[in-house]
Amino acid sequence: MPEGTDAEGLTVGQVSARLGVTVRALHHWDEIGLARPSLRTAAGYRLYTARDLERLHRIVVYREIGLGLDRIRAVLDDSTADVPGALRAQRTQVAERIARLQRLSAGLDRMIDAHENGLLLTAEQQAALFGPEWNPDWTAQARKEYGDTAQWRQFAERSASRTPEEWQAVAESVADLDRALAEAMDAGVTPGTPEASHLVERHREVFASYFPLTRQMQVCLARRYEADPGFAAHYDALRPGLATWFRRIVDADARAHGIDPDTATWE
């Protein structure tokens, strides 16, 4: 039944609209004795007087700053309550909450930046970490090509929380792996041997710094290393034929795990 206006007070609906609280909250506060309307209509509907409204205003203010209903009751009704002390304690909690929200906001900014730009490093930092051959435009190109993929999202999530020092560790692990691959090729390690399989597994672990790499995806990546002029030039600069040799040891390892390299797909 719609609640109308009474000359001596405001209805629940009117108070709800004026204070921006729900009718349900007003009913609850009435039930627990926190804010009871002083009047009733002849039909039994609640009516709030000006004095009731003043108490409700204070409840809303205290609730907005985070005080619980029991604490609000004490502040309003207990003459011995240390109101300034309670408010100071709440102010401390509010300050802590603001600091947490500011950290969250900064984290969200980094996440947005990482999704849009990949590496959260300056061009100078990238050159220092990844070497003079590194092209800062490569990340933008990768974003354009792979920005809608799950792998780019996984990469962005890692990038958002990674410091320059952590990127340095990633760059060093990649360089160590490259040296190990070149040395293994020099040593005559052949596809399908335990030594080759260990290197394939190590490559997948190192690559997980960017995003998780399944065996099928690794097959596709190794083939790209061989076919893409940029990747092939990088590996063949370490050792002539290294890109092809790496593709062969990845293919052999895939077969050992029941994967046909010729039908492997990017998952």
XYZ file of C-alpha atoms in Angstrom:
267
model
C 0.000 0.000 0.000
C 1.521 3.417 -0.909
C 2.444 5.465 2.117
C 1.177 9.011 2.062
C 2.242 12.131 3.888
C 1.002 12.877 7.375
C 0.923 16.432 8.696
C 2.881 15.434 11.806
C 5.682 13.409 10.245
C 7.318 11.729 7.289
C 6.545 8.265 6.036
C 9.147 5.538 5.616
C 9.184 6.101 1.879
C 9.757 9.822 2.253
C 12.573 9.326 4.767
C 14.149 6.708 2.526
C 14.193 9.129 -0.405
C 15.431 12.053 1.682
C 18.318 10.227 3.376
C 19.253 7.835 0.585
C 18.774 4.695 2.674
C 16.566 1.749 1.876
C 13.171 1.148 3.391
C 14.484 -2.230 4.492
C 17.294 -0.538 6.465
C 14.809 1.787 8.173
C 12.624 -1.159 9.134
C 15.676 -3.010 10.483
C 16.794 -0.045 12.564
C 13.284 0.182 13.967
C 13.226 -3.545 14.812
C 16.533 -3.407 16.702
C 15.598 -0.200 18.496
C 18.281 1.930 16.887
C 15.914 4.437 15.259
C 12.244 4.010 16.001
C 9.631 6.379 14.556
C 7.843 8.337 17.230
C 4.440 8.279 15.564
C 2.074 5.937 13.793
C -0.838 6.659 11.527
C -4.301 5.476 12.397
C -3.634 2.540 10.088
C -0.420 1.689 11.955
C 2.122 3.011 9.453
C 5.376 4.535 10.718
C 5.826 8.311 10.858
C 9.136 10.018 11.604
C 9.234 13.374 13.388
C 11.865 16.082 12.954
C 13.684 14.744 16.025
C 13.603 11.222 14.584
C 15.029 12.580 11.352
C 17.879 14.279 13.214
C 18.847 10.934 14.803
C 18.631 9.211 11.435
C 20.931 11.823 9.904
C 23.537 11.048 12.568
C 23.157 7.287 12.000
C 23.685 7.731 8.267
C 26.809 9.862 8.843
C 28.323 7.394 11.303
C 27.478 4.470 9.060
C 29.128 6.216 6.084
C 32.413 6.502 7.994
C 32.260 2.799 8.787
C 30.937 2.543 12.328
C 28.965 -0.616 13.045
C 25.414 -0.403 14.297
C 26.353 -1.387 17.860
C 29.028 1.313 17.959
C 26.577 3.843 16.538
C 24.063 2.950 19.255
C 26.724 3.516 21.917
C 27.753 6.846 20.437
C 24.145 8.035 20.311
C 22.792 6.631 23.582
C 25.669 6.074 26.030
C 26.422 9.302 27.865
C 29.767 7.863 29.020
C 30.884 6.877 25.530
C 34.165 8.405 24.332
C 32.776 9.805 21.107
C 35.959 11.658 20.028
C 37.992 8.535 20.757
C 35.655 6.379 18.706
C 35.798 8.838 15.832
C 39.606 9.061 15.973
C 39.838 5.256 15.854
C 37.494 5.222 12.896
C 39.512 7.960 11.191
C 42.606 5.754 11.502
C 40.749 2.865 9.882
C 39.488 5.140 7.124
C 43.047 6.360 6.457
C 44.258 2.766 6.242
C 41.415 1.925 3.871
C 42.264 4.926 1.699
C 45.905 3.807 1.560
C 44.813 0.300 0.501
C 42.539 1.731 -2.164
C 45.340 3.963 -3.440
C 47.606 0.928 -3.738
C 44.802 -0.917 -5.520
C 44.329 2.040 -7.866
C 48.049 2.098 -8.652
C 47.952 -1.640 -9.313
C 45.007 -1.236 -11.645
C 46.853 1.535 -13.504
C 49.819 -0.804 -13.986
C 47.536 -3.614 -15.137
C 45.849 -1.338 -17.690
C 49.234 -0.094 -18.884
C 50.539 -3.648 -19.169
C 47.529 -4.820 -21.178
C 47.924 -1.863 -23.532
C 51.725 -1.708 -23.783
C 53.163 -5.001 -22.566
C 56.447 -4.065 -20.953
C 56.322 -1.379 -18.256
C 59.891 -0.346 -18.998
C 61.377 2.654 -20.770
C 63.182 2.135 -24.074
C 66.461 2.737 -22.234
C 65.643 0.104 -19.610
C 64.695 -2.398 -22.303
C 67.968 -1.852 -24.157
C 69.948 -2.230 -20.931
C 68.134 -5.434 -19.970
C 67.701 -7.181 -23.306
C 70.757 -5.972 -25.220
C 71.443 -3.580 -28.100
C 69.678 -5.824 -30.614
C 66.393 -5.376 -28.761
C 63.803 -3.268 -30.569
C 61.296 -1.562 -28.212
C 58.759 -1.597 -31.065
C 58.584 -5.397 -30.907
C 56.263 -5.299 -27.909
C 53.854 -2.954 -29.701
C 53.923 -5.271 -32.707
C 53.172 -8.248 -30.453
C 50.284 -6.339 -28.874
C 48.852 -5.630 -32.322
C 49.149 -9.260 -33.379
C 48.274 -11.071 -30.151
C 46.421 -8.505 -28.019
C 43.153 -10.435 -28.123
C 44.660 -13.753 -27.039
C 44.727 -15.424 -23.641
C 48.525 -15.512 -23.853
C 48.773 -11.732 -24.148
C 46.537 -11.354 -21.091
C 48.718 -13.776 -19.149
C 51.834 -11.901 -20.249
C 50.285 -8.574 -19.211
C 49.400 -9.910 -15.761
C 53.004 -10.978 -15.207
C 54.375 -7.750 -16.616
C 52.170 -5.586 -14.382
C 53.733 -6.980 -11.210
C 57.310 -7.382 -12.432
C 60.100 -5.020 -11.400
C 63.112 -4.089 -13.583
C 65.212 -6.362 -11.359
C 62.860 -9.262 -12.015
C 62.993 -8.564 -15.744
C 66.786 -8.645 -15.412
C 66.523 -12.146 -13.948
C 64.276 -13.185 -16.855
C 66.733 -11.770 -19.404
C 69.598 -13.623 -17.719
C 67.710 -16.920 -17.700
C 66.954 -16.527 -21.424
C 70.602 -15.740 -22.173
C 71.746 -18.746 -20.102
C 69.348 -20.987 -22.025
C 70.584 -19.654 -25.368
C 74.171 -20.448 -24.367
C 73.166 -23.930 -23.195
C 71.429 -24.638 -26.513
C 74.443 -23.484 -28.515
C 76.845 -25.531 -26.383
C 74.638 -28.624 -26.676
C 74.577 -28.302 -30.450
C 78.375 -27.944 -30.459
C 78.627 -31.046 -28.280
C 76.627 -33.075 -30.794
C 73.516 -33.576 -28.665
C 70.943 -35.271 -30.881
C 67.136 -35.096 -30.852
C 65.399 -37.581 -28.598
C 68.251 -37.960 -26.115
C 67.817 -37.216 -22.400
C 70.122 -34.186 -22.788
C 67.967 -32.781 -25.587
C 64.734 -33.457 -23.697
C 66.122 -31.664 -20.649
C 66.821 -28.582 -22.763
C 63.320 -28.689 -24.249
C 61.836 -28.823 -20.765
C 64.123 -26.015 -19.625
C 62.991 -23.868 -22.554
C 59.359 -24.327 -21.559
C 60.147 -23.410 -17.941
C 62.056 -20.265 -18.954
C 59.340 -19.252 -21.391
C 56.759 -19.501 -18.590
C 58.106 -16.124 -17.453
C 55.963 -14.738 -20.282
C 53.027 -17.160 -20.239
C 52.470 -20.923 -19.771
C 53.651 -22.911 -22.779
C 52.202 -26.347 -23.554
C 54.143 -28.920 -25.577
C 51.930 -28.349 -28.610
C 52.460 -24.604 -28.351
C 56.189 -25.180 -27.988
C 56.199 -27.104 -31.275
C 54.505 -24.160 -32.992
C 56.915 -21.708 -31.404
C 59.985 -23.705 -32.398
C 58.773 -23.770 -35.982
C 58.350 -20.031 -35.875
C 61.895 -19.662 -34.544
C 63.050 -21.492 -37.652
C 60.785 -19.804 -40.187
C 60.676 -16.205 -38.961
C 63.688 -14.226 -40.290
C 64.069 -12.255 -37.061
C 64.024 -15.262 -34.751
C 66.158 -17.345 -37.113
C 68.759 -14.591 -37.323
C 68.953 -14.416 -33.532
C 69.531 -18.143 -33.066
C 71.767 -18.581 -36.094
C 73.940 -15.712 -34.843
C 74.611 -17.826 -31.781
C 75.376 -20.899 -33.899
C 74.630 -21.398 -37.610
C 71.697 -23.805 -37.879
C 70.712 -23.474 -34.225
C 67.093 -22.544 -35.035
C 66.647 -25.715 -37.090
C 68.434 -27.856 -34.506
C 66.180 -26.503 -31.771
C 63.069 -27.193 -33.826
C 64.236 -30.782 -34.321
C 64.801 -31.468 -30.601
C 61.382 -29.976 -29.789
C 59.728 -32.157 -32.439
C 61.444 -35.272 -31.091
C 60.392 -34.481 -27.528
C 56.810 -33.891 -28.664
C 56.715 -37.282 -30.383
C 58.003 -38.902 -27.178
C 54.951 -37.447 -25.438
C 52.470 -38.660 -28.051
C 52.216 -35.402 -30.020
C 52.489 -35.335 -33.802
C 54.469 -32.151 -34.621
C 52.866 -31.978 -38.047
C 49.414 -31.535 -36.541
C 50.328 -29.539 -33.409
C 48.244 -26.419 -32.890
C 48.524 -23.297 -30.758
C 46.211 -23.839 -27.788
